[in-house]
Tab-separated table of C-alpha atoms in Angstrom:
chain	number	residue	atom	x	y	z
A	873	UNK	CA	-61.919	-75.923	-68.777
A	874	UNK	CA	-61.980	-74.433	-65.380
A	875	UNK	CA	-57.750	-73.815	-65.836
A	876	UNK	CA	-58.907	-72.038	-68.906
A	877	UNK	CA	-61.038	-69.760	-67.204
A	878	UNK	CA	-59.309	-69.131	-64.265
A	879	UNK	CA	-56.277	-68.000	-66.502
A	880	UNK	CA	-58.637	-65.850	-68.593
A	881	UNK	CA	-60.258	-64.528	-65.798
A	882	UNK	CA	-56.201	-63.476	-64.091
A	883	UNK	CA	-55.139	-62.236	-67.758
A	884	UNK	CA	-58.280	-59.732	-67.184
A	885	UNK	CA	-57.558	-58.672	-63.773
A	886	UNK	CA	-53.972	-58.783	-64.308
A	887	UNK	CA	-54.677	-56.595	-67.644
A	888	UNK	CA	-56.843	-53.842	-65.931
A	889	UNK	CA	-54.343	-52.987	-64.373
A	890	UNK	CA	-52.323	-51.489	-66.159
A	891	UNK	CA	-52.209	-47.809	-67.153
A	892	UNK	CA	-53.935	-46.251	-69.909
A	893	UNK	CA	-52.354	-42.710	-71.059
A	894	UNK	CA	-53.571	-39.964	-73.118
A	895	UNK	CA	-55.560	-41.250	-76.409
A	896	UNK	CA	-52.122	-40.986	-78.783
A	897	UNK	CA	-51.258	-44.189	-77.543
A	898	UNK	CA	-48.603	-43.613	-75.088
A	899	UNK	CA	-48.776	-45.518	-71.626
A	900	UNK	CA	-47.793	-43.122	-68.670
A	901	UNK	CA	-48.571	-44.165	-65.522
A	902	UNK	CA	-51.304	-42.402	-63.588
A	903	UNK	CA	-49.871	-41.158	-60.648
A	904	UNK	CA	-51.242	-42.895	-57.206
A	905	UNK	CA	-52.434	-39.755	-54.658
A	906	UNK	CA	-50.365	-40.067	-52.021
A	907	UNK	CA	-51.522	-39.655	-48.713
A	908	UNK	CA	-50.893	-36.184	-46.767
A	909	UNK	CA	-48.037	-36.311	-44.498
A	910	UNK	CA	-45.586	-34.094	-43.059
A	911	UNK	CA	-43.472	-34.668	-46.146
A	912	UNK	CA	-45.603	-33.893	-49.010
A	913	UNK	CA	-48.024	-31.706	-46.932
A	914	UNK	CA	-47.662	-28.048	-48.743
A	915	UNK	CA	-46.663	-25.813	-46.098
A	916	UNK	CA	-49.272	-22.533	-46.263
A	917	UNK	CA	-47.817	-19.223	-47.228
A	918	UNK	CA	-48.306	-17.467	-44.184
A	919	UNK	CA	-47.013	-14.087	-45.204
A	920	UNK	CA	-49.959	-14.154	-47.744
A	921	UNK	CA	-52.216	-13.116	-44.833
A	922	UNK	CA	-50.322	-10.156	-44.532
A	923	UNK	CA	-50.782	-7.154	-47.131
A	924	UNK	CA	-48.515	-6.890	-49.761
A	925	UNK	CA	-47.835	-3.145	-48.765
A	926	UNK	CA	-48.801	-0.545	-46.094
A	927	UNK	CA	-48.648	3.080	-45.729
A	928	UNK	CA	-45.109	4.179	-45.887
A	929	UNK	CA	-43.793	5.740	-42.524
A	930	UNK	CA	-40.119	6.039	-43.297
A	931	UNK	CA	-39.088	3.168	-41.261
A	932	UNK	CA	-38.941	-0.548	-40.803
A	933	UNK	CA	-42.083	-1.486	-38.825
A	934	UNK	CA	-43.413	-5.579	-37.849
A	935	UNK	CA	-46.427	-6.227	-38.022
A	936	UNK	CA	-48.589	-8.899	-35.800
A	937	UNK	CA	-52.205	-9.575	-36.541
A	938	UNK	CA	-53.613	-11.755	-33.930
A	939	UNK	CA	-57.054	-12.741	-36.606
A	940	UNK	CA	-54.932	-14.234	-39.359
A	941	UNK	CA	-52.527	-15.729	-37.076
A	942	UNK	CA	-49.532	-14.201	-39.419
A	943	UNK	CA	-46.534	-11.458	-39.182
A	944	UNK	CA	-44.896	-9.393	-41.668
A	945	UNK	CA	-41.576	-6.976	-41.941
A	946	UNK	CA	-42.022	-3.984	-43.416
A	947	UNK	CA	-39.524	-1.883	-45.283
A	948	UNK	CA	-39.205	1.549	-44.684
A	949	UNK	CA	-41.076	2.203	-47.922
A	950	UNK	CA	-44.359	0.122	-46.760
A	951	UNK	CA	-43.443	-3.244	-48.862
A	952	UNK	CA	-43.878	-6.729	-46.807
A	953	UNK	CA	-40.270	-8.204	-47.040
A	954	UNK	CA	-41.096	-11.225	-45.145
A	955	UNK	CA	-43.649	-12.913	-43.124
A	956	UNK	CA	-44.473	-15.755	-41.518
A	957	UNK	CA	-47.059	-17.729	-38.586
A	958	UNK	CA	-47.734	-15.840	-35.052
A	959	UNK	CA	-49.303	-17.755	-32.260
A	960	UNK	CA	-50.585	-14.411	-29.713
A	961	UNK	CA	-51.915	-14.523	-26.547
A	962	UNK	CA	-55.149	-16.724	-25.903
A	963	UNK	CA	-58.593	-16.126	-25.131
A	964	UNK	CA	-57.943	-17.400	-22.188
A	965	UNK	CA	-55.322	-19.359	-20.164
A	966	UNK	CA	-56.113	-21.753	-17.542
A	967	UNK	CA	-52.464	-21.329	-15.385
A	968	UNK	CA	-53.348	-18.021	-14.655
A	969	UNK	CA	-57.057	-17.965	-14.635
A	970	UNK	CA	-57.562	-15.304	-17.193
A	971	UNK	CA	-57.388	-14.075	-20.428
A	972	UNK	CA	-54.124	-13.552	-22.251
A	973	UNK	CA	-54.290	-11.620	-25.510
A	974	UNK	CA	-50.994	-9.296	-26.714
A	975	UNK	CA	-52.150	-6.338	-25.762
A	976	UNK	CA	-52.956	-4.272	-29.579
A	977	UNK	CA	-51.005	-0.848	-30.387
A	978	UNK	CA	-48.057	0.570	-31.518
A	979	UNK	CA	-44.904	-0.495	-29.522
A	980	UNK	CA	-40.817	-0.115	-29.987
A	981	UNK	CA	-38.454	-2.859	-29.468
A	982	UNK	CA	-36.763	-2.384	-26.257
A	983	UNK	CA	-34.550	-5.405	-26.180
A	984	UNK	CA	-33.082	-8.282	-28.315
A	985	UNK	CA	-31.901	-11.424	-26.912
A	986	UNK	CA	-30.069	-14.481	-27.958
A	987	UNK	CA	-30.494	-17.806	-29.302
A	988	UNK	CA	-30.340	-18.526	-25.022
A	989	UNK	CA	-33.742	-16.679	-23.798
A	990	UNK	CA	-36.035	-18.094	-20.960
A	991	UNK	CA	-38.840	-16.801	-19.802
A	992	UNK	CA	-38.953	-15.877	-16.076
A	993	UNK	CA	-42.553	-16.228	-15.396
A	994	UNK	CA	-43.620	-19.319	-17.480
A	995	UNK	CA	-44.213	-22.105	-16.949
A	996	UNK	CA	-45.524	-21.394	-13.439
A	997	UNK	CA	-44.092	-21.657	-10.902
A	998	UNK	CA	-40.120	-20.724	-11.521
A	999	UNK	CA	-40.405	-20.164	-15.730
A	1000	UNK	CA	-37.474	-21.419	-17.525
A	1001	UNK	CA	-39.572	-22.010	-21.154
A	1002	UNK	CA	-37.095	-20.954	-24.002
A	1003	UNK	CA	-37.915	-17.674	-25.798
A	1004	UNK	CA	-35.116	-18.098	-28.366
A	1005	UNK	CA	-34.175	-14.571	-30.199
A	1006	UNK	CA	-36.499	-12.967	-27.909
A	1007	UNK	CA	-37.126	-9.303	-28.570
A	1008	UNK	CA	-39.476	-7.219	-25.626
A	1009	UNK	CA	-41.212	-4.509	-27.271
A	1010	UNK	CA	-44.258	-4.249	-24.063
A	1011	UNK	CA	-42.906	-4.912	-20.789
A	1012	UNK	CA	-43.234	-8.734	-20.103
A	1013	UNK	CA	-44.492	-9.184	-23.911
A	1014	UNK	CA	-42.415	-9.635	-26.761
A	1015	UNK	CA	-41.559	-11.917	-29.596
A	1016	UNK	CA	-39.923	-14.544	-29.964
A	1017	UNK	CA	-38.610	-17.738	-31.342
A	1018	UNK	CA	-41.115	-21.280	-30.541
A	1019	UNK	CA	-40.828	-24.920	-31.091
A	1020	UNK	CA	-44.822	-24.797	-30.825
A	1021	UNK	CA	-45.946	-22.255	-33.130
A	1022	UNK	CA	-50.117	-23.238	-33.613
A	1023	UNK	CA	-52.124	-21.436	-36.418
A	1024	UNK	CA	-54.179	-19.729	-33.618
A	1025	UNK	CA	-53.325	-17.545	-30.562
A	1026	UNK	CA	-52.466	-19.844	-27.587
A	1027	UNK	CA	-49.625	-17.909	-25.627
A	1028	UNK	CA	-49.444	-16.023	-22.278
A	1029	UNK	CA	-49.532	-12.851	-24.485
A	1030	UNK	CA	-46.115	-13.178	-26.144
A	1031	UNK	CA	-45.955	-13.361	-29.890
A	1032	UNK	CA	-44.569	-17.043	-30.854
A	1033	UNK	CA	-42.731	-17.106	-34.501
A	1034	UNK	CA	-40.774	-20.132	-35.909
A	1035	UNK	CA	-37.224	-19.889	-34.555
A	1036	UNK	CA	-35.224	-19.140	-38.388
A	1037	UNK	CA	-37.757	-16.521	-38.277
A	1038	UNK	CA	-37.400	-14.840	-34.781
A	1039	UNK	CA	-33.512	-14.808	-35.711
A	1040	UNK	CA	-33.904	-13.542	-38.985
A	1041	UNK	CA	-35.877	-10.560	-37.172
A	1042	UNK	CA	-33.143	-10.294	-34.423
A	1043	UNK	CA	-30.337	-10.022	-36.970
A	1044	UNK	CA	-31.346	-9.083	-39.903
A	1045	UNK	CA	-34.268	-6.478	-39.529
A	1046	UNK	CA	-34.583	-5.412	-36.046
A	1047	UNK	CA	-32.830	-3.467	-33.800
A	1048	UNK	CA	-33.650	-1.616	-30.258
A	1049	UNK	CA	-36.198	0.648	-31.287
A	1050	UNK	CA	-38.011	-0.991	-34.090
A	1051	UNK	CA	-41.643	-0.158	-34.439
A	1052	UNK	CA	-43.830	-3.046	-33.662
A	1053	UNK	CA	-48.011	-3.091	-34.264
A	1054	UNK	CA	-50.099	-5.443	-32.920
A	1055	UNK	CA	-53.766	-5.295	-34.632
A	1056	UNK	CA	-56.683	-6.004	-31.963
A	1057	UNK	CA	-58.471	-9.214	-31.993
């Protein structure tokens, strides 16, 4: 007797198991949630921080808002053509004792660099930290490509972007003179 219910008892178990699917009849399996990971983690849409279009000014202009943590490339005609994360300069930064935020205003590119790009100041003492696709548009500030791009402003006052993204900008939509606006904090 004790067989018997101990094999009734598995059937059950065993049973409840299985799937149940929509009231038709059919048996689909109900998908398991899988935990998040850096595979099936949905990667945010950063250029839906930026606005879809600004005021028109007859040229290409980039765009760096240090609140939303995002850039965008705008077409001569205003329209956001791509966008993407920006890490800006931090509150504060404790190598140097102070605060490092890109300074805000309207800027020009005044170099582009290559995939090769170090920084001469950083880190302290000697620099040497790559800058890939680097592109200067106010004096020692500039962006450039990152392998650590945060969502939130953490540079020396640069303007971090995901490397594809920094060359895409070098290559494809900027050039020495390029208007460049950095929002204020």
């Amino acid at each position: 007797m004790r067989n018997i219910a101990l094999i009734l008892f598995l059937t059950f178990v065993l049973c409840s198991c299985s799937t149940y699917g929509p009231s038709e009849g059919t048996s689909a399996a109900t998908p398991i949630p899988k935990p998040a990971t850096a595979e099936n983690k949905p990667t945010p849409n950063y250029a839906a921080r930026m606005p879809n279009t600004i005021a028109a000014t007859g040229e290409k202009v980039i765009v760096v808002d240090p609140n939303v943590h995002a850039w965008g490339a705008y077409g001569a005609n205003g329209d956001l053509i791509r966008g993407g994360l920006a890490t800006a300069g931090g509150n504060w930064c404790p190598d140097i004792g102070r605060r490092c935020h890109t300074r805000s205003g309207s800027f020009r590119i005044q170099s582009l660099g290559s995939a090769s790009c170090k920084s001469t100041i950083y880190p302290l003492p000697r620099g040497g930290a790559p800058m890939p696709y680097c592109m200067f548009f106010n004096g020692n500030q500039g962006l450039h490509g990152s392998y650590n791009v945060v969502d939130g402003n953490a540079s020396h006052g640069c303007v971090r972007l995901h490397v594809d993204d920094a060359e895409w900008i070098r290559f494809d939509f900027a050039h020495i003179g390029t208007k460049v606006i950095v929002k204020s904090y």
